[in-house]
XYZ file of C-alpha atoms in Angstrom:
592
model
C 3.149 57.818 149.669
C 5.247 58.966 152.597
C 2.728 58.662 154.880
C 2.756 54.760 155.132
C 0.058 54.734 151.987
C 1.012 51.687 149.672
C 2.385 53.437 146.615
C 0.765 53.257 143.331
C 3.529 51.922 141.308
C 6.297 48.972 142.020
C 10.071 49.736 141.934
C 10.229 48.247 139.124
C 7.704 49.916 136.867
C 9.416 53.123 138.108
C 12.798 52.044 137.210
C 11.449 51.204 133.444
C 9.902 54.958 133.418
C 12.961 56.596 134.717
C 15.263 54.795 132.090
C 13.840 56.988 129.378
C 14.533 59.602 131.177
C 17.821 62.061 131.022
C 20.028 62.554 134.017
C 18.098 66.256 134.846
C 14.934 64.418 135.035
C 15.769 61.903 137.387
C 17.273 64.099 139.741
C 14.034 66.394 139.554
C 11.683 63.463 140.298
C 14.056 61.800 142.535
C 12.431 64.828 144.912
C 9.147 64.356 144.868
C 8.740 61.243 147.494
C 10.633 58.447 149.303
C 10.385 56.038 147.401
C 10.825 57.945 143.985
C 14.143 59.203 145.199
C 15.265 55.288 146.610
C 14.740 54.644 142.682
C 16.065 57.529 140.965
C 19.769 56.531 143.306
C 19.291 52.711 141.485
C 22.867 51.592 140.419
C 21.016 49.557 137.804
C 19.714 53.195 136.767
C 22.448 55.331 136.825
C 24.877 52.761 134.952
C 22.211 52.841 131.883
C 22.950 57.007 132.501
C 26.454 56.880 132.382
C 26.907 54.680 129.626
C 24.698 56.975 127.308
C 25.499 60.529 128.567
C 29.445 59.984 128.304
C 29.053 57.755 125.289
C 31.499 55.666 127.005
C 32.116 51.963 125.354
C 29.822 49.291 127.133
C 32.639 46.893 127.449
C 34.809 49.427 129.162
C 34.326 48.820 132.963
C 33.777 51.246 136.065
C 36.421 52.854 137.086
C 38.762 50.578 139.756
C 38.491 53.454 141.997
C 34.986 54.050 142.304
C 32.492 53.079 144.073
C 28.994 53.092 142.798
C 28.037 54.730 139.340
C 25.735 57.292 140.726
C 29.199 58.848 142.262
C 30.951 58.019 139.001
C 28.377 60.286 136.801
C 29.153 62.635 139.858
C 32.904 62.805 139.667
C 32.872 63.380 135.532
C 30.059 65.941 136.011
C 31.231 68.078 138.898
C 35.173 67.516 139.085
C 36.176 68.847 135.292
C 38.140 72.138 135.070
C 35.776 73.617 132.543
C 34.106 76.843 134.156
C 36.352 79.705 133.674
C 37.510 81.685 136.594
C 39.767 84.316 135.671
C 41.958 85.428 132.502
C 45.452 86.556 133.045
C 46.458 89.544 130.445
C 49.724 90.384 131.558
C 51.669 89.098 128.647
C 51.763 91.240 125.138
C 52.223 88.504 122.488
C 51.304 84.984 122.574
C 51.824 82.758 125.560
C 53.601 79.733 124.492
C 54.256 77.402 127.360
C 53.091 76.710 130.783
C 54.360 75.058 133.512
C 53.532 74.308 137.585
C 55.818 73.796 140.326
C 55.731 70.417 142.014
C 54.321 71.850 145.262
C 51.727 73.902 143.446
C 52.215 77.192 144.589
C 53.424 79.162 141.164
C 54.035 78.207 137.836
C 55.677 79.633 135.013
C 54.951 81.339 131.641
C 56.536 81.529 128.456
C 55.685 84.365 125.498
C 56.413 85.376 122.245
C 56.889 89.111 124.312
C 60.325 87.524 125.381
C 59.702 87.305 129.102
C 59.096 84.697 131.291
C 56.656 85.115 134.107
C 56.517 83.608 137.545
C 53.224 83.565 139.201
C 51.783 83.048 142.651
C 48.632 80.392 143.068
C 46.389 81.619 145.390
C 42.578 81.596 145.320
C 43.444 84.060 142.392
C 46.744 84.268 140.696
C 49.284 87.046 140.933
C 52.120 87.920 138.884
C 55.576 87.641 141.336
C 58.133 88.145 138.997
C 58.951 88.951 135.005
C 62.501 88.827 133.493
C 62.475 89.958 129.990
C 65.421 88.026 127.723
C 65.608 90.279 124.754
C 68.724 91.714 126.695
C 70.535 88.326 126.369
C 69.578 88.509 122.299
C 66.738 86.250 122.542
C 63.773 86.265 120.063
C 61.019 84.528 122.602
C 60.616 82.063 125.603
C 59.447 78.725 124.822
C 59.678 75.994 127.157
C 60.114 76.450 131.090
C 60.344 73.692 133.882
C 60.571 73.542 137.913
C 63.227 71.473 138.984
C 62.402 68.428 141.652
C 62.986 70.908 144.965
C 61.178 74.056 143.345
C 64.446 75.875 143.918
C 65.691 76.731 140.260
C 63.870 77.467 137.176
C 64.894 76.026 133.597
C 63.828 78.302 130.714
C 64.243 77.804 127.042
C 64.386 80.228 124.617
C 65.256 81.208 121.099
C 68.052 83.434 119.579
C 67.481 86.239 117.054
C 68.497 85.378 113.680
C 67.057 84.273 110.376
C 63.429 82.098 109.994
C 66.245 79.252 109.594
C 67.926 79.667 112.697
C 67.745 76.635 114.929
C 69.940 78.378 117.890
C 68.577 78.804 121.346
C 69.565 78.645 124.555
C 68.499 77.255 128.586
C 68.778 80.107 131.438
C 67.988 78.761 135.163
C 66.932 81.193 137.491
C 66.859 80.950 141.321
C 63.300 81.194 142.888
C 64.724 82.317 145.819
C 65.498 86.084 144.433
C 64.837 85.324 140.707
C 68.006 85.991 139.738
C 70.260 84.627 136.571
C 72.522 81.439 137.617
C 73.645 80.115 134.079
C 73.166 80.423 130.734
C 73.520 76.973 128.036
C 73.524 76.973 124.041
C 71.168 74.595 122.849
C 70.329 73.729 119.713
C 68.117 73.082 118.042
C 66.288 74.932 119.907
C 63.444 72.983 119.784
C 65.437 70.314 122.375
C 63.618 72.586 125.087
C 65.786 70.813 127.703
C 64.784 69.448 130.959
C 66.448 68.690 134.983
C 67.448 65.025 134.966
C 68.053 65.920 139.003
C 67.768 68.968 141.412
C 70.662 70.639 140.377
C 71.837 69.179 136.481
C 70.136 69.588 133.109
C 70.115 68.228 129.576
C 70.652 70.562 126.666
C 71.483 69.650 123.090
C 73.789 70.670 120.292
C 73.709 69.883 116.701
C 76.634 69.015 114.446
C 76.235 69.161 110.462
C 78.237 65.985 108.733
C 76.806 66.600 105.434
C 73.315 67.659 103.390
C 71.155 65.272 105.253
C 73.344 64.082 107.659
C 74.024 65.508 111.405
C 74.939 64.397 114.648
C 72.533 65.433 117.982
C 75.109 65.562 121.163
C 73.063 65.904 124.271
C 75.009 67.276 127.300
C 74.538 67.365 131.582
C 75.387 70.777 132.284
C 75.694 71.876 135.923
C 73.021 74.440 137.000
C 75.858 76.682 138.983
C 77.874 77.514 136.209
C 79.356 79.672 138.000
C 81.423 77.205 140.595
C 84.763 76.507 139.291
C 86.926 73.959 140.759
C 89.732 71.526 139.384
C 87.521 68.597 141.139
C 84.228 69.507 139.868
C 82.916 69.331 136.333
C 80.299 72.215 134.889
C 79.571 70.045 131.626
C 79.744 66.494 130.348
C 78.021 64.902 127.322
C 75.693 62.385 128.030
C 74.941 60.432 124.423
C 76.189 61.334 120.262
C 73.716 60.457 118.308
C 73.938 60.248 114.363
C 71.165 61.674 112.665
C 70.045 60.558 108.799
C 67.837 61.826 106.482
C 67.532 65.405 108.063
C 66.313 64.332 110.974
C 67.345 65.724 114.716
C 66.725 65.047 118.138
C 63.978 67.580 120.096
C 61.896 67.846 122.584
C 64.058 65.693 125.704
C 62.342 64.623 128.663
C 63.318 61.847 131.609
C 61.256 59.503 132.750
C 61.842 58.581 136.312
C 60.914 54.717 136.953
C 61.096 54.832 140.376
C 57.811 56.238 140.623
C 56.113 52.984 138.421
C 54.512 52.024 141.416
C 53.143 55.172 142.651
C 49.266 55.340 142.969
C 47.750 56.413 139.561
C 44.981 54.626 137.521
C 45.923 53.671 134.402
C 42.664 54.350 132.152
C 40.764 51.134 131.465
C 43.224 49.052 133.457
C 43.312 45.854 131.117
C 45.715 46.648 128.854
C 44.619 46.426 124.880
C 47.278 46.461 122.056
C 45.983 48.862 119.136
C 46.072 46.795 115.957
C 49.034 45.491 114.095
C 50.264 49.352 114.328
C 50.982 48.588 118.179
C 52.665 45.536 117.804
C 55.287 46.606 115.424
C 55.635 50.057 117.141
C 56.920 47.756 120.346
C 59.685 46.661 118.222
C 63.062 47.915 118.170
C 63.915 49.728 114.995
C 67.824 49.644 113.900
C 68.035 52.857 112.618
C 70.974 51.605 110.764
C 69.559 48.769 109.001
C 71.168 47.712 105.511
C 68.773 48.352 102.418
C 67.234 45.407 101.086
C 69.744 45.397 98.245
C 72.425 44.997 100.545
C 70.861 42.437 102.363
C 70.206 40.025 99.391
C 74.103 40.727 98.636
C 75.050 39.647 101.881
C 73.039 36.217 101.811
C 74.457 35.596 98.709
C 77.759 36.486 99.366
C 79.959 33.498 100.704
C 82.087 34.928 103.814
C 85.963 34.056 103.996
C 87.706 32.465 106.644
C 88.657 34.874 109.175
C 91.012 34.676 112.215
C 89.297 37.209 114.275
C 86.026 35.145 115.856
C 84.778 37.850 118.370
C 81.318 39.560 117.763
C 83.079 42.570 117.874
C 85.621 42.420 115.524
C 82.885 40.535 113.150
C 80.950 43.489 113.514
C 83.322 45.714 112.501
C 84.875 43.079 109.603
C 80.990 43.528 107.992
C 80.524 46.763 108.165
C 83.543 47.314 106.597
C 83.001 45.074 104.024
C 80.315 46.798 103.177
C 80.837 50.231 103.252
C 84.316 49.353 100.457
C 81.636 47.056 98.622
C 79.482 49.970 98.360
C 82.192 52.210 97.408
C 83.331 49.783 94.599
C 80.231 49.102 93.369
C 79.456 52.942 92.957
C 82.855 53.627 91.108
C 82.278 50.350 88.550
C 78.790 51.681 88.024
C 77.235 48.350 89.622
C 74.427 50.187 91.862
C 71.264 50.089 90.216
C 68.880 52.238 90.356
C 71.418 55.047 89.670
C 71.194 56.618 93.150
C 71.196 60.729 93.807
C 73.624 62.464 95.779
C 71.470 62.674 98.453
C 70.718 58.736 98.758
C 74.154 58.276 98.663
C 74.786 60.617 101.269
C 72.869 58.392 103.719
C 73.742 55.227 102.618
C 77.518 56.037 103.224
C 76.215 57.965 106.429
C 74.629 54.689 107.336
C 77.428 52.260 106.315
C 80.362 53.857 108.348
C 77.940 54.452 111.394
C 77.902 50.484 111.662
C 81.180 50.074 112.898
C 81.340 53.748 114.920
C 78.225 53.025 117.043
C 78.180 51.161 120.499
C 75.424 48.813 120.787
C 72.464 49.521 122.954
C 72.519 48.611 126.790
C 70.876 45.258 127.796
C 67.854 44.633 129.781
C 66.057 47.956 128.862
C 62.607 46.550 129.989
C 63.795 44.643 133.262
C 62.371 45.872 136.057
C 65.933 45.126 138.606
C 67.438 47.923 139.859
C 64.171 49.732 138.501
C 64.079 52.445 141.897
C 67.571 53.769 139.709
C 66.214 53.875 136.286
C 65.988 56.975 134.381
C 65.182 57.010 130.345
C 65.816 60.273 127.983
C 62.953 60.405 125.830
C 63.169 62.124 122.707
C 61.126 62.592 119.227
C 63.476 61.749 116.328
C 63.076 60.058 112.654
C 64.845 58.063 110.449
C 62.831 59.079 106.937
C 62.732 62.977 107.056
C 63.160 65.487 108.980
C 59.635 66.098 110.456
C 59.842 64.178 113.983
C 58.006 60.857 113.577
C 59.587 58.274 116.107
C 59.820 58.627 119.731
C 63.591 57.377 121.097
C 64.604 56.235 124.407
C 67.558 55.473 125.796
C 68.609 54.653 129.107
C 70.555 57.168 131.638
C 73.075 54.821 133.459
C 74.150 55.337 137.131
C 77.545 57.071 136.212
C 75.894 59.798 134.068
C 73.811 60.864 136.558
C 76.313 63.612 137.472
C 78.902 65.677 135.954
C 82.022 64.853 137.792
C 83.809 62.369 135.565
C 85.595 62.634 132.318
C 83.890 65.014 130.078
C 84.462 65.195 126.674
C 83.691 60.853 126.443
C 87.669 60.654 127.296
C 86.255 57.238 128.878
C 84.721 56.035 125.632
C 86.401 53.786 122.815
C 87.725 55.972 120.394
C 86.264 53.112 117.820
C 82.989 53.954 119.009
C 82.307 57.249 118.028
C 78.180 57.039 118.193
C 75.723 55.624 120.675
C 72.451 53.706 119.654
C 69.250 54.097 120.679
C 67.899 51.496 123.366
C 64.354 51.537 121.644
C 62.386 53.162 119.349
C 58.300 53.698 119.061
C 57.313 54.703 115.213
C 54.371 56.851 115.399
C 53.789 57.179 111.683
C 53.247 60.630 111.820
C 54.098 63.931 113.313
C 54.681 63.669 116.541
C 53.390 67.836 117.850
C 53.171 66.922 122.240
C 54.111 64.972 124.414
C 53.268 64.622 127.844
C 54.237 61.708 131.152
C 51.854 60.658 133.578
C 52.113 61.854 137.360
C 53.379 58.055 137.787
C 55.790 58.291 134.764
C 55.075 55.099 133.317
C 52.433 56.526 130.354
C 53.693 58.744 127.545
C 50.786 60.495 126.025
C 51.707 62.030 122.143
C 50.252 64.474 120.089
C 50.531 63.278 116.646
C 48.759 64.155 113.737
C 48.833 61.140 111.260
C 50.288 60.383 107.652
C 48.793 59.129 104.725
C 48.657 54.777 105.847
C 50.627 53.427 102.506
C 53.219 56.533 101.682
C 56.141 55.981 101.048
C 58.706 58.815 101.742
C 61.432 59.231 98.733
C 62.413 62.484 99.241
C 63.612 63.264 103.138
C 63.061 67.175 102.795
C 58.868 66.812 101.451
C 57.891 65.019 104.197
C 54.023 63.288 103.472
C 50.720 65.328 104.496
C 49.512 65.562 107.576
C 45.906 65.107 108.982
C 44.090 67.858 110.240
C 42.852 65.320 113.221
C 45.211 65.352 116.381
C 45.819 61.644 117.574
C 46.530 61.181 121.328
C 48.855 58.338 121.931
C 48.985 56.357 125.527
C 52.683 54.212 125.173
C 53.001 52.270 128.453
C 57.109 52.510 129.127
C 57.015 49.698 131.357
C 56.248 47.241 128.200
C 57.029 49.607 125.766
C 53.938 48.953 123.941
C 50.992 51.159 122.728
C 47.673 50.348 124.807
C 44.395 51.662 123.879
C 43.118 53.393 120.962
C 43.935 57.038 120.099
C 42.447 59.821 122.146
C 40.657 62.249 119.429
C 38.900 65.398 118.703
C 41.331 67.980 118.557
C 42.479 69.826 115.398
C 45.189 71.116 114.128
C 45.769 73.364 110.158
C 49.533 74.111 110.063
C 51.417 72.117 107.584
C 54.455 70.371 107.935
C 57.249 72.447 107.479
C 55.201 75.291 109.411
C 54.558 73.109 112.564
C 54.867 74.046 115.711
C 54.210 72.221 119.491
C 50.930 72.043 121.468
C 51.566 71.098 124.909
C 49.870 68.662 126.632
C 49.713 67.735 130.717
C 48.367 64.412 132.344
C 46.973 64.478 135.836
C 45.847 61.493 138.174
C 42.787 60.968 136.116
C 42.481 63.101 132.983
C 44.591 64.734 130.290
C 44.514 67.582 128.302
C 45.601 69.297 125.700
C 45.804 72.065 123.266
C 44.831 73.091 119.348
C 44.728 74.951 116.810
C 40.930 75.423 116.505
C 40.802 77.529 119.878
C 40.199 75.288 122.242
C 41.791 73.314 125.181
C 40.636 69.764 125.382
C 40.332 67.450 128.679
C 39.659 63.469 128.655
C 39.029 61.234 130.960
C 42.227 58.540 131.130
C 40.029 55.657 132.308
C 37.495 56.019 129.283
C 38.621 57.341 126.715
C 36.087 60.103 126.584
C 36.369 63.978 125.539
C 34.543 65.740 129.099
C 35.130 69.529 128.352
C 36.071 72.282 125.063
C 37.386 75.238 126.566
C 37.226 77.849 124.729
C 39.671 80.847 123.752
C 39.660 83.222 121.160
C 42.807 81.423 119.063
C 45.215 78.791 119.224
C 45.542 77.033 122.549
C 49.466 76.227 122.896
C 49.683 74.912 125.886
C 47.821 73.447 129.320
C 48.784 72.831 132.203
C 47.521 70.984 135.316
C 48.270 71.694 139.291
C 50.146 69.210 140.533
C 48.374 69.376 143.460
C 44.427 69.405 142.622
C 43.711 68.200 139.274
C 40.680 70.540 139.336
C 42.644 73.128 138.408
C 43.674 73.906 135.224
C 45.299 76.519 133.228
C 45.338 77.320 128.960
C 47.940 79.917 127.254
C 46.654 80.913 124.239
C 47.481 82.751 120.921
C 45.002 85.352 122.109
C 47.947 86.422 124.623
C 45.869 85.569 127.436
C 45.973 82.539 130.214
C 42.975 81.547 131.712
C 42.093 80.159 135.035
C 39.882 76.975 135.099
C 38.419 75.202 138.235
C 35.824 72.191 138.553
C 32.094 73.262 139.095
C 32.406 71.511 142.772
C 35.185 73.564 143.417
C 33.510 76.990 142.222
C 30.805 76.121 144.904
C 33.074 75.550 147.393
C 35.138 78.621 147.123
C 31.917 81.095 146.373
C 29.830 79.743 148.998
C 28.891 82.420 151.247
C 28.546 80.537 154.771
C 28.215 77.466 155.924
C 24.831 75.163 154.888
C 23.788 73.141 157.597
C 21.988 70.859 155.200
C 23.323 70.383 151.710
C 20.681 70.118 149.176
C 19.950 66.691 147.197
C 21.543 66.566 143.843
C 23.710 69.965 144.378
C 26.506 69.128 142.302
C 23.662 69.171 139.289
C 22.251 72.759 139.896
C 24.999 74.567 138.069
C 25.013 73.221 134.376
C 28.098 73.905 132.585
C 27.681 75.818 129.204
């Protein structure tokens, strides 16, 4: 047939045969003569192949960025972190946390041996430095994080003490000669911290009010603590937060929204609300809201005369109001059902926080003066304690530094708490979280509760599912978009819990679990590409900034390992130079 014969069979009948074919099979025949191999490259062909190899949804389109689907298939086949390439042993206990520099050229471990580990990226990793904390009482590292320059190193860790304990503290290290800078308390521990710039960072304290009742401060403390001057501030607290219900703010992170419009492909670009879930997750949630009980008093409840007409002192009139109402109708025996100690703890809690909170800033979602925005994102909860709502409030211009007053000398002393600018309900345990490279997609770990429970008692908490939902919240709109990512698993219960780490590159994400695997999907379609194994829970992953074939997985099993696409395997084994590259390479290694 290449020999100018007419061939036997049209295009067309070819392209029928080959569609029953599997990807392997095309490429083999796609060898055999000219026009066998100008079929088996049909677009028509290897759309049909895509569509049922990836089990991708037909109505999801093409990726924006490609450019034929042949390539497509391609890029998901051959560009995947998923063939193992070395296994770092170096820790003794389980590896908790990972993290990359920006520039890609270390990154960071955390362990349950106490150390943390700084590590060289080169075509194979090397260990450059270990500090072990158990001199400075801690009980592990958990959380570590480059800051913008890759000059100074946040870790987080946790203090000896009881199973109850909730202390830890934030140590940065220079990465010019690893050594100590400054140590910060922060508690719970489980705030991790994070830079908000090159040289500040946000840790937390907790404050008990009563049973169920605390408040979260979250503080800018200056990365030199050492630097002492009458003109410069080391600390100053950012936001007071009341907590109800036993809940307490963990897990901070800022989202910068200067970089909205950096170059990075939203999967599936038209945006798709999920369900009626979505829509009243995009809400804002007063996490002081009056009970329903209240509520009906108040519309039935004919308001006197007052001489004071400004919102604010009407404000303050109601809550007032309300809170002696409550008291009086508590003492005369008028509040029905009889309410426990612990309901009335929060209702009071509730009640006086009304006229002690400032309201929250204005114009959260507009997009002026958006190059200057920064958000703290935190998990929270307003019905128990396990963390089940994702907060956000907004970092204004003037608390982007510590010089200033710092103990809130610059506040009203009427307004003792700040509000929350928004809040997401997840309805369930929220276990990851994770920002896109363009920081305007949060992607949350979450494994769900029951769809109709109802919470009565704050400290038992519903049951979780075993099934790990990924969330994708678009912080531009504040909205959930697309359905949940799944196939992940996770066994703990609730009051056992503990975080699996997730990472988002340009195009995929992944993430850990507790049923020894890492996971990676693609953003775009909503497809699981690669299981990588391990031989027990896989805490943490972790991306290179710089080439999102390369990915790394800490693991129970106190190893890390080392994964790199199957393209780039070829690339850096190949012994010398081809001068031809064979058809259909990228398909001759199969990945197990």
């Amino acid at each position: 047939m290449d020999g100018g014969v007419n061939p036997l069979l049209p295009d067309s009948i070819l392209l029928e045969i080959f569609l029953y074919l599997d990807y392997k099979d095309v490429l083999s025949v796609g060898q055999a003569c000219r026009q066998w191999q100008a079929v088996a490259r049909d677009e028509v062909l290897w759309k049909e192949l895509f569509y049922r190899y990836y089990e991708v949804a037909r109505d999801v389109p093409r990726h924006p960025a490609a450019v034929s689907w042949y390539g497509e298939f391609q890029r998901l086949y051959d560009t995947i972190p998923c063939v193992e390439v070395q296994t770092l042993k170096e820790h003794s206990d389980q590896v908790l946390h990972l993290s990359f520099s920006h520039n890609g050229y270390m990154f960071a471990s955390c362990s349950k041996d106490c150390t943390i580990k700084i590590w060289n990226n080169d075509l194979e990793f090397s260990l450059l430095h270990s500090s072990n904390m158990k001199k400075f009482n801690w009980s592990y590292t958990q959380f570590s994080q480059f800051n913008a320059d890759d000059s100074l190193l946040l870790v987080s860790g946790v203090f000896m003490g009881p199973r109850t304990s909730s202390s830890g503290e934030i140590a940065v290290i220079s990465l010019e000669n690893f050594t100590l800078l400054s140590r910060v308390r922060n508690k719970p521990y489980d705030v991790f911290g994070c830079w908000l710039n090159e040289t500040n960072l946000i840790s937390g304290n907790l404050h008990r009010i009563g049973y169920l009742t605390s408040c979260s401060v979250l503080w800018l403390n200056n990365a030199f603590q050492g630097v002492e001057s009458e003109n410069m501030n080391v600390v100053k607290r950012l936001f007071k937060l009341q907590n109800l219900n036993a809940s307490t703010i963990r897990t901070v992170m800022v989202v910068d929204c200067s970089r909205y419009d950096s170059p990075d492909f939203m999967p599936n670009q038209v945006e798709r609300s999920v369900s009626n879930r979505a829509t009243a997750a995009s809400q804002v949630t007063d996490l002081c809201s009056d009970s329903e009980e209240e509520e009906e008093a108040k519309r039935h409840t004919v308001p006197e005369p007052s001489a004071e007409d400004s919102p604010g002192a009407k404000s303050k009139a109601e809550a007032g109001d309300g809170l002696d109402r409550f008291l009086t109708d508590i003492i005369e025996g008028r509040v029905r059902p009889v309410m426990t100690e612990l309901e009335m703890e929060t209702k009071v809690a509730r009640l006086l926080a009304k006229k002690r909170t400032k309201p929250p800033e204005p114009n959260l979602l507009s997009m002026e003066g958006c190059s200057q925005k920064k958000y703290l994102i935190f998990t929270t909860g307003c019905l128990t304690y396990s963390p089940h709502q994702i907060g956000i409030k907004q970092i204004l211009p003037h608390q982007m530094t510590t010089a200033g007053p710092v103990l809130g000398e610059e506040r009203d002393s009427d307004k003792f708490f700040d509000s929350l600018d928004h809040v997401i309900d997840i309805h369930g345990h929220i276990i990851g979280m994770g920002l896109s490279p363009d920081h305007r997609y949060l992607y949350v770990n979450s494994r769900a509760w029951p769809q109709d429970c109802v919470i009565s008692d704050p400290l038992q908490p519903p049951p979780i599912a075993e099934e790990i939902d990924l969330h994708v919240l678009d912080l531009k709109t504040m909205k959930e978009v697309k359905r949940a990512l799944r196939a992940h698993r996770a066994y703990t219960p609730s009051d056992d819990f503990f975080f699996i780490f997730l990472d988002v590159s340009r195009d995929f994400v992944a993430s850990g679990a507790e049923d020894r695997h890492g996971y990676i999907w693609d953003r775009h379609y909503n497809i699981c590409l690669a299981k990588l194994r391990h031989d027990d829970v896989v805490n943490s992953v972790a991306f290179s900034p710089m080439e999102q074939e390369l990915l790394l997985t800490a693991s129970d099993d106190c190893t890390i390992k080392v994964w790199r696409s199957p393209r780039t395997v070829r690339i850096l084994h190949a012994e010398k130079p081809r001068l031809r590259k064979p058809l259909f390479s990228w398909a001759t290694n199969q990945r197990s």
